Structure formats: structure tokens, C-alpha cells
mmCIF file of C-alpha atoms and ligand atoms in Angstrom:
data_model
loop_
_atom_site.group_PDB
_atom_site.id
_atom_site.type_symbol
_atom_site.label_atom_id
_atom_site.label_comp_id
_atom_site.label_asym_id
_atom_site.label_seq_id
_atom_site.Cartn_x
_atom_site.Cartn_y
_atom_site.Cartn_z
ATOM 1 C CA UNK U 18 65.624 -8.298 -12.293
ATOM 2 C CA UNK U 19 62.589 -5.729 -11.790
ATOM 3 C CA UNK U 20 59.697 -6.202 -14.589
ATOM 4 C CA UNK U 21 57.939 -3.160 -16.019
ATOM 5 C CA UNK U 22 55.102 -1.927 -13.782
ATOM 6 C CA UNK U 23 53.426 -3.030 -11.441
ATOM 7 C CA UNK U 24 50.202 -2.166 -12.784
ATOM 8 C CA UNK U 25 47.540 -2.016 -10.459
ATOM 9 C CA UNK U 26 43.823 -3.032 -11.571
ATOM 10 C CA UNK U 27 40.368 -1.617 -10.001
ATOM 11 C CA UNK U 28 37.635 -2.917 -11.199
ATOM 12 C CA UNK U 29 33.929 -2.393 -10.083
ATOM 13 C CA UNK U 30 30.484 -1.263 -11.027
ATOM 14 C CA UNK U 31 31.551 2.536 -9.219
ATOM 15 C CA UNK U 32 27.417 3.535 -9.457
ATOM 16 C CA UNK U 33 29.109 5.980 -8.029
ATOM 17 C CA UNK U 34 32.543 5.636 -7.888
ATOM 18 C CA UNK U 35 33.683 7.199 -4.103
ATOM 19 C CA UNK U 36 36.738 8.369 -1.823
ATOM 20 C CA UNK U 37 36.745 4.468 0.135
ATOM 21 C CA UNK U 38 37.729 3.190 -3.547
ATOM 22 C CA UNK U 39 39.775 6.385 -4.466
ATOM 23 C CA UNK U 40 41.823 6.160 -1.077
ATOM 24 C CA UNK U 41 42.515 2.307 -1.317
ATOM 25 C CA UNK U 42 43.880 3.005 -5.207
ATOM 26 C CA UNK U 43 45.805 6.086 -3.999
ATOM 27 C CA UNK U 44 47.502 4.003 -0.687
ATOM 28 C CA UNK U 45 48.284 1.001 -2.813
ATOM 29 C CA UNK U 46 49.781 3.300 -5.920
ATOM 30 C CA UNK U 47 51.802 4.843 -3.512
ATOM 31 C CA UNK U 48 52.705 2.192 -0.664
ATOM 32 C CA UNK U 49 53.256 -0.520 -3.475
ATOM 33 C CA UNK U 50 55.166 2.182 -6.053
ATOM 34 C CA UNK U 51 52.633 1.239 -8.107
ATOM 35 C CA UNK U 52 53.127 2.355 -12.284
ATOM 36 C CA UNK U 53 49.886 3.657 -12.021
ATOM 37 C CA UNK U 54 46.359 2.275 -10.776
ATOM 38 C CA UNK U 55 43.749 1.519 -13.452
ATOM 39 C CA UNK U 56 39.820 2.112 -13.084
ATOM 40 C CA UNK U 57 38.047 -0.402 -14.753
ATOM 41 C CA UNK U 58 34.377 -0.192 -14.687
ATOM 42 C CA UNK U 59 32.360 -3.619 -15.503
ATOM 43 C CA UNK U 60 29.487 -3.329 -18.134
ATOM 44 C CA UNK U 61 27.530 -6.094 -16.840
ATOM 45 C CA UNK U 62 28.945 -7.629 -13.697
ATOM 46 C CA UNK U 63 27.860 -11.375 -13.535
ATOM 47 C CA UNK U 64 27.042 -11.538 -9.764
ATOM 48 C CA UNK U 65 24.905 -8.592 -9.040
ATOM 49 C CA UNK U 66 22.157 -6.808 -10.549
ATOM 50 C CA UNK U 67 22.499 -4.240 -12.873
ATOM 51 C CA UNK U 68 24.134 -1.172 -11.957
ATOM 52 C CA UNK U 69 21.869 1.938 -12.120
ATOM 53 C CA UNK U 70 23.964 4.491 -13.981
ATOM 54 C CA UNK U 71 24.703 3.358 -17.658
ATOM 55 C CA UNK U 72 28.213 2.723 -18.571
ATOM 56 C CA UNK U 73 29.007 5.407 -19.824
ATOM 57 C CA UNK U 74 27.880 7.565 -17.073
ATOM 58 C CA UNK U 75 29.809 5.396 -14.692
ATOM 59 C CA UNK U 76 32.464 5.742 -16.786
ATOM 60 C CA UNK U 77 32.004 9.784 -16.860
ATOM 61 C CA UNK U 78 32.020 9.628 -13.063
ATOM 62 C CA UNK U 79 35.551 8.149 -13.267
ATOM 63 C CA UNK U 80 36.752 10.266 -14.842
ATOM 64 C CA UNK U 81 35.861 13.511 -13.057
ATOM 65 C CA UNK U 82 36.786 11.280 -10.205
ATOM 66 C CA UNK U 83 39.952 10.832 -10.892
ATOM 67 C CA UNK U 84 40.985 13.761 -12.740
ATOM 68 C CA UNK U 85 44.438 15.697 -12.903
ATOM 69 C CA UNK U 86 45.710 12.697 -10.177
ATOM 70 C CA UNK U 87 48.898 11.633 -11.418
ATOM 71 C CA UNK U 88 49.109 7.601 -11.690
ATOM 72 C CA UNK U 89 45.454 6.958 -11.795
ATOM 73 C CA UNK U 90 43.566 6.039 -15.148
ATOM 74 C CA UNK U 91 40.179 5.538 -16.559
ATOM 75 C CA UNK U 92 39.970 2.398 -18.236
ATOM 76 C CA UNK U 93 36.745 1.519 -20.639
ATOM 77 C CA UNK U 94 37.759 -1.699 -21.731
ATOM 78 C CA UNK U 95 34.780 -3.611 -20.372
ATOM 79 C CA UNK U 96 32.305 -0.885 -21.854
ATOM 80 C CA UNK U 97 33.635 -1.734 -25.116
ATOM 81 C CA UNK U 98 33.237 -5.316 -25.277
ATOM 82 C CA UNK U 99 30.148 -7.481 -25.881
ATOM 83 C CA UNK U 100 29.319 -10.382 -23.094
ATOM 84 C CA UNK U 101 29.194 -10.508 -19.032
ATOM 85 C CA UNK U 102 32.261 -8.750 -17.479
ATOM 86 C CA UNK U 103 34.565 -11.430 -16.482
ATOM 87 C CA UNK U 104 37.478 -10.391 -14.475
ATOM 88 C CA UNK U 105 39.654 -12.995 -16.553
ATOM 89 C CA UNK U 106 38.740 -11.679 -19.649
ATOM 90 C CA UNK U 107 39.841 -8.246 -18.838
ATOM 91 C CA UNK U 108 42.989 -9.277 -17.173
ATOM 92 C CA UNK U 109 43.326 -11.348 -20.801
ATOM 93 C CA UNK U 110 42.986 -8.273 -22.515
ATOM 94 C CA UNK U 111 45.354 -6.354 -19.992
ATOM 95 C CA UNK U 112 48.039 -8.884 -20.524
ATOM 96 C CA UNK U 113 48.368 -8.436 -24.328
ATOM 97 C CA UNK U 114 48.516 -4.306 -23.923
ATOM 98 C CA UNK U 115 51.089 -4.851 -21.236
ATOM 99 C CA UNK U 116 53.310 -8.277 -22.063
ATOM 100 C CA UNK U 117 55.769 -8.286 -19.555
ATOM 101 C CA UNK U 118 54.573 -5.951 -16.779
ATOM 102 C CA UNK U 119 53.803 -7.296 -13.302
ATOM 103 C CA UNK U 120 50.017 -6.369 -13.191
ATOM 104 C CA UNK U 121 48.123 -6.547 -9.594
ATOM 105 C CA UNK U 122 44.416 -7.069 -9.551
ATOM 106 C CA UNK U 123 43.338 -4.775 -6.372
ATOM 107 C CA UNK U 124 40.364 -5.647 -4.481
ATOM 108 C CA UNK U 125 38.603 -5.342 -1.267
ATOM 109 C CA UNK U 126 38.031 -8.124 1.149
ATOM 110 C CA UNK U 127 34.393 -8.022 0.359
ATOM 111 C CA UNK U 128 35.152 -8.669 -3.094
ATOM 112 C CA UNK U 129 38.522 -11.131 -2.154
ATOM 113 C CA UNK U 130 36.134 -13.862 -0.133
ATOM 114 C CA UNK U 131 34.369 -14.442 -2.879
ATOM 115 C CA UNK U 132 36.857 -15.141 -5.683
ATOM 116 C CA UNK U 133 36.613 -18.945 -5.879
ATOM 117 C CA UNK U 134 32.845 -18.517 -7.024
ATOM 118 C CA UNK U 135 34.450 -16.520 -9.992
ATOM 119 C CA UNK U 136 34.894 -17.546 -13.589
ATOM 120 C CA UNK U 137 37.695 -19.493 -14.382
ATOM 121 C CA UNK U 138 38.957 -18.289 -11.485
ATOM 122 C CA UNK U 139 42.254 -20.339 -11.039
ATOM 123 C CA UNK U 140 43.457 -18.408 -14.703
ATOM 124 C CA UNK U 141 43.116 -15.250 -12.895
ATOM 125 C CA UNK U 142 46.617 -15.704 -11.142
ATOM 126 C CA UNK U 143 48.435 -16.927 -14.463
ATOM 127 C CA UNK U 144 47.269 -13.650 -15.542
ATOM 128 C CA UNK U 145 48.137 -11.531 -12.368
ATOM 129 C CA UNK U 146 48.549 -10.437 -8.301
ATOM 130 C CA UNK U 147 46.013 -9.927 -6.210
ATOM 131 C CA UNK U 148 46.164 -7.484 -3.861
ATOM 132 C CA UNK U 149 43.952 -7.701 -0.960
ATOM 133 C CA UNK U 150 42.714 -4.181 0.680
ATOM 134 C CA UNK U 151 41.219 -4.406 4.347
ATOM 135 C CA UNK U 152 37.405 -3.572 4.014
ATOM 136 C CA UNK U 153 35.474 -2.584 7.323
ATOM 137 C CA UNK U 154 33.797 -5.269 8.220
ATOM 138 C CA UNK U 155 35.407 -8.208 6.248
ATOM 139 C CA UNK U 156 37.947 -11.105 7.818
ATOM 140 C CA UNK U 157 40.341 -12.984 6.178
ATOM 141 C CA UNK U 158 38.667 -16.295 6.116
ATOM 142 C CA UNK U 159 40.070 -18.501 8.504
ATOM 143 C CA UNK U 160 39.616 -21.718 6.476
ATOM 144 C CA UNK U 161 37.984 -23.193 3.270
ATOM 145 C CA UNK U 162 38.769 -22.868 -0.349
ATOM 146 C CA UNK U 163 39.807 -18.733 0.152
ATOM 147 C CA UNK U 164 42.223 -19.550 3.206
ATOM 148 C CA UNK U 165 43.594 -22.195 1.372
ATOM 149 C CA UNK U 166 44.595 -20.234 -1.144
ATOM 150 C CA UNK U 167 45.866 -17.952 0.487
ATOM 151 C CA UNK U 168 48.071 -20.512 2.350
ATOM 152 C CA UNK U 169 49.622 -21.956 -1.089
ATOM 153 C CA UNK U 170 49.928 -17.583 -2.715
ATOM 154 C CA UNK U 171 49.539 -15.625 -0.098
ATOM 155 C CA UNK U 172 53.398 -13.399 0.187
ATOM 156 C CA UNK U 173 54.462 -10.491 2.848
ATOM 157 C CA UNK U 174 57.149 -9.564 0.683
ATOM 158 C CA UNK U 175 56.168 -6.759 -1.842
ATOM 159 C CA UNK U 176 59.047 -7.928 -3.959
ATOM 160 C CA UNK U 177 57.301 -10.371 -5.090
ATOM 161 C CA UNK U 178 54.997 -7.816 -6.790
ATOM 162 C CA UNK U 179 57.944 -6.710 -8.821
ATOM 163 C CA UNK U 180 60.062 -10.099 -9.364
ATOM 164 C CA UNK U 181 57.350 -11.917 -11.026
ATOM 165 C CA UNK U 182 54.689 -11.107 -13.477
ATOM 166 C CA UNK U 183 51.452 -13.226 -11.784
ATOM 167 C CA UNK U 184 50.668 -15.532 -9.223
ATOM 168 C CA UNK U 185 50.759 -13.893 -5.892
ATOM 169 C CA UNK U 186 48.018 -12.730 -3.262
ATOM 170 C CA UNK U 187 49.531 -10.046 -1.164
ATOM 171 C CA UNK U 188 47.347 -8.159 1.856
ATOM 172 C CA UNK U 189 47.811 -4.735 2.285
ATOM 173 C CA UNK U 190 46.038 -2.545 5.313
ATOM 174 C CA UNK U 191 44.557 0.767 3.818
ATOM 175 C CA UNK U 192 42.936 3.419 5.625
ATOM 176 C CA UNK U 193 39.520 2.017 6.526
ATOM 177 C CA UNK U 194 36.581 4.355 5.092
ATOM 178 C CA UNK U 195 33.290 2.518 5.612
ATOM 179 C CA UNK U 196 31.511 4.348 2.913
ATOM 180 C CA UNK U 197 29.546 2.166 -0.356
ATOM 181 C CA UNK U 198 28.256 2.532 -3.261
ATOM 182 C CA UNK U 199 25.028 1.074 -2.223
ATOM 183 C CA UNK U 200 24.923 3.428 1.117
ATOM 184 C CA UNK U 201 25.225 6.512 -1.602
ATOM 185 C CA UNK U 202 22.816 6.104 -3.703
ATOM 186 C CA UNK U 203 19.589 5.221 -0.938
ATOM 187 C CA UNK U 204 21.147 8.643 0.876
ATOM 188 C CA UNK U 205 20.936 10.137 -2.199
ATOM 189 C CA UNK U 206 17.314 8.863 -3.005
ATOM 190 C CA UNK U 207 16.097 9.479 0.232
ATOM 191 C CA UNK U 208 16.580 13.247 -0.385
ATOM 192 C CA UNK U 209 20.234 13.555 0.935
ATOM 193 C CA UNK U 210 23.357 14.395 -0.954
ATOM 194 C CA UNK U 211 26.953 12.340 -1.344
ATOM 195 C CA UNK U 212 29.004 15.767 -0.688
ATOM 196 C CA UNK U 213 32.038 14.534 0.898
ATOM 197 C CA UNK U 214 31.974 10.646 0.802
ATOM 198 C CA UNK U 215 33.397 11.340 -2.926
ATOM 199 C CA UNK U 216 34.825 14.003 -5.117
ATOM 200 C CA UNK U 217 32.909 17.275 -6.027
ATOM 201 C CA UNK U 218 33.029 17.004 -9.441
ATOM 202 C CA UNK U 219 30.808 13.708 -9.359
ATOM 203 C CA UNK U 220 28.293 15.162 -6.865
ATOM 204 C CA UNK U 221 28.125 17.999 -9.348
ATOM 205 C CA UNK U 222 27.314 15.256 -11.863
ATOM 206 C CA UNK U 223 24.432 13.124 -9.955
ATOM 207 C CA UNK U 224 22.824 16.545 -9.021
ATOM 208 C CA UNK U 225 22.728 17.161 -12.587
ATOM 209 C CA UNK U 226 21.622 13.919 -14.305
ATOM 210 C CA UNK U 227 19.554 13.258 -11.288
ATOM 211 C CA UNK U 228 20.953 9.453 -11.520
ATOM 212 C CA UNK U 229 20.131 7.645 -8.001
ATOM 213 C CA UNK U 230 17.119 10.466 -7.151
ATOM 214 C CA UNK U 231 14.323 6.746 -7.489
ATOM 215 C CA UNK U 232 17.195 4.935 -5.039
ATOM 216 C CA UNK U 233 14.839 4.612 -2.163
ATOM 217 C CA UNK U 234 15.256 2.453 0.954
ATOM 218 C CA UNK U 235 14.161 -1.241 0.353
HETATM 219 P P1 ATP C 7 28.086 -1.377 -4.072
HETATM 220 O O1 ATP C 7 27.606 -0.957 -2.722
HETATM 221 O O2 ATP C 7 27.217 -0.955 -5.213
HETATM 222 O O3 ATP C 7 28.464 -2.855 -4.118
HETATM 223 P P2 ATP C 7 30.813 -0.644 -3.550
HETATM 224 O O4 ATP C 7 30.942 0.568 -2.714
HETATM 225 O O5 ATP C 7 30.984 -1.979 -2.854
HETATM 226 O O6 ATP C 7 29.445 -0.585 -4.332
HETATM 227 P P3 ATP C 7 32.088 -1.630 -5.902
HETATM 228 O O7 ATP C 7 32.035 -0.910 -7.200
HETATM 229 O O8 ATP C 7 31.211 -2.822 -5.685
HETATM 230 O O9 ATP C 7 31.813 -0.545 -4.734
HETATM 231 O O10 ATP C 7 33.570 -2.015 -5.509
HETATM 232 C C1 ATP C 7 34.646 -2.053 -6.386
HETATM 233 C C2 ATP C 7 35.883 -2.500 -5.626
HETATM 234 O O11 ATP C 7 36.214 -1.547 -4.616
HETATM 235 C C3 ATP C 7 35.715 -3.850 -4.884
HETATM 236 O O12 ATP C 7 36.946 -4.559 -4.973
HETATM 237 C C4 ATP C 7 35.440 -3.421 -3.467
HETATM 238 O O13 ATP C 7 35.860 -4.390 -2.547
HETATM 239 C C5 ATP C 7 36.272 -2.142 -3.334
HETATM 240 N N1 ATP C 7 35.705 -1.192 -2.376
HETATM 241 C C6 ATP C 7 34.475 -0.659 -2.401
HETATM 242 N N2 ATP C 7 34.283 0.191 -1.372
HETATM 243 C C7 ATP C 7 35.440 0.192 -0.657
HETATM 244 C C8 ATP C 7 35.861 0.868 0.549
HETATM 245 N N3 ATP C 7 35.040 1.676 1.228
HETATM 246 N N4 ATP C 7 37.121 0.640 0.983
HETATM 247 C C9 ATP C 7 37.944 -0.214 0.309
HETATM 248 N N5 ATP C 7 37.598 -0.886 -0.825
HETATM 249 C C10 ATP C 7 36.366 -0.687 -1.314
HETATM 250 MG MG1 MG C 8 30.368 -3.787 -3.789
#
């Protein structure tokens, strides 16, 4: 039996959001036959400093980001709730809108070698997949508390994205595009411009609102 979905799950601060996040989410909704990839951007992430654009205007960029691109969403469930942006609690959240559908948490390797430091992290795969996406410049750990789980979830079959709801870890290569958040808004501050590291229509926006123009180099 197939479940409904798979629904896939970005989350991140996107201040701004760019093409190395919108090419990952476009291979994986395509390569996995994804139901469509949501864009979830985190209020107040608990392991980083605040982002620089507000909510909302992360949440703007999004969407000009991502729109008139079939299978791809803009999701402001973490704008609209109170508290630190745990991935758990969103997945929570996701799980009553969408019962029985196989739902894949997608993030990159950066992200991925991290995950035990998370909150209530072990819930996280009674709630969902994880799918891994290659980042430049980020190994699979080769042992520790990530490689072990990886050992005891980790799946090459995509099937397993479809058979059950939760539970898995599967890897998945995308096209690597060593481009960052963090990269974009120093170039940015230091008098350049973001025009082709992500979509027009979000350029057009940081020109306007002048956003990252105080992002100078440490
Ligand atoms: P920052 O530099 O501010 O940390 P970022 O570019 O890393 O920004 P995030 O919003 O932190 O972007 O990332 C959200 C998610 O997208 C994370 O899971 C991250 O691993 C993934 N991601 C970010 N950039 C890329 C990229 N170039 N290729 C693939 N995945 C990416
Ligand atoms: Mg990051």
C-alpha cells in the first residue's frame, strides 16, 4: 500500500532564501515524486542568532521565491506561533494537517550533523523522514551519535519514503551549489548585489527594503 504524499519539509531562517535551497527542494520534489515541497521559515531558530530580515519579510521572500512553481509552498506556520522554533513542534503541527501522509523532513548535511543536539530530537522520526541533501563541504560522519543513527535508519530504497509514514533517514545527491545565506548578505553589504545566486523577484525585494545593506564583513 502507498500512503498519501510524501510531503517534503524545508525549513530554515532563508535571510534570504536562494537557488542552493530552491534547487535541492526542486531535485528532491522531482527525484523523490514528492506531493509537493513545503517552505517553512523558523521565527526564532534556537541555535543561531537572530535572523536579520523579520519574519514576515523572510516570509515575503518565499514567496516571490517560489512563485507560479508547481509543487512548492510557502508555509508560515512557525511565524504564527509563540516560543523558539522547534523542528518537532512543527513536524507536530504538520502531522495533525496531514494524518496519514508520509512527510520527509529535507535538510542539508550542514544542518543533518547536527541533529542529535536538537530538541527532543529522537520524536522527530516518530513524526517523519529525513532526507539528507549533499552540501559542499559537509561528510557524512563516519562515526558517533549521527553515524550511528544512520546505521540503525539510514535506507537506499526510496520506497520506504512511500510505504511508511516516519522513521527513515534517506541520502539523496543534489546538484551541489555552494552559495549561503550568510555569503549573500556580507556581498550584499559590502556594496555588491545577489543577482543570480537567487530569483529576481527577491533581489528586486532587498534592493527595495534595503534589508542586508549594514551586513558588513566581520
Ligand atoms: P545561513 O548562511 O544564514 O546559515 P543558509 O544558506 O545555510 O543560511 P539556511 O536557511 O540556514 O540557509 O538553510 C536552510 C536549509 O537549507 C538547511 O537544511 C540547509 O542545510 C539547506 N541549505 C542551505 N544552503 C544550501 C545549499 N547551497 N545547498 C543545499 N542545501 C542548502
Ligand atoms: Mg545555514
Amino acid at each position: 500500500m502507498t500512503l498519501p504524499g510524501p510531503v517534503g519539509i524545508m525549513g530554515g531562517t532563508f535571510d534570504p532564501i536562494h537557488y542552493g535551497h530552491l534547487r535541492s527542494a526542486y531535485e528532491l520534489l522531482h527525484g523523490l515524486k514528492l506531493a509537493e515541497v513545503r517552505f517553512v521559515p523558523s521565527a526564532r531558530p534556537p541555535h543561531r542568532q537572530g535572523p536579520q530580515a523579520d519574519g514576515r519579510l523572510r516570509l515575503r521572500m518565499v514567496r516571490a521565491a517560489i512563485a507560479g512553481t508547481p509543487g512548492f509552498v510557502a508555509d508560515d506556520r512557525e511565524l504564527e506561533r509563540a516560543g523558539p522554533s522547534y523542528s518537532v513542534t512543527t513536524l507536530a503541527s504538520l502531522r495533525e494537517d496531514f494524518p496519514e501522509a508520509s512527510l520527509c523532513m529535507i535538510v542539508g548535511m550542514d544542518a543533518f550533523v547536527g541533529i542529535a543536539d536538537w530538541f527532543e530530537w529522537q520524536t522527530l522520526f516518530e513524526l517523519a523522514h529525513v532526507v539528507v541533501a549533499q552540501r559542499p563541504g559537509f561528510d557524512m560522519p563516519a562515526r558517533g551519535q549521527v553515524a550511528d543513527l544512520i546505521a540503525a535508519r539510514g535506507t537506499d530504497d526510496v520506497e520506504a519514503l512511500r510505504v511508511r509514514a516516519f522513521g527513515s533517514i534517506y541520502m539523496q545527491a543534489v546538484t551541489q551549489l555552494e552559495i549561503s545565506s550568510t555569503d549573500i548578505r556580507l556581498h550584499i553589504g559590502n556594496g555588491g548585489d545577489g543577482r543570480f545566486l537567487l530569483p529576481d523577484p527577491v533581489c528586486d525585494i532587498i534592493q527595495e527594503t534595503k534589508i542586508y545593506a549594514r551586513s558588513k564583513t566581520p
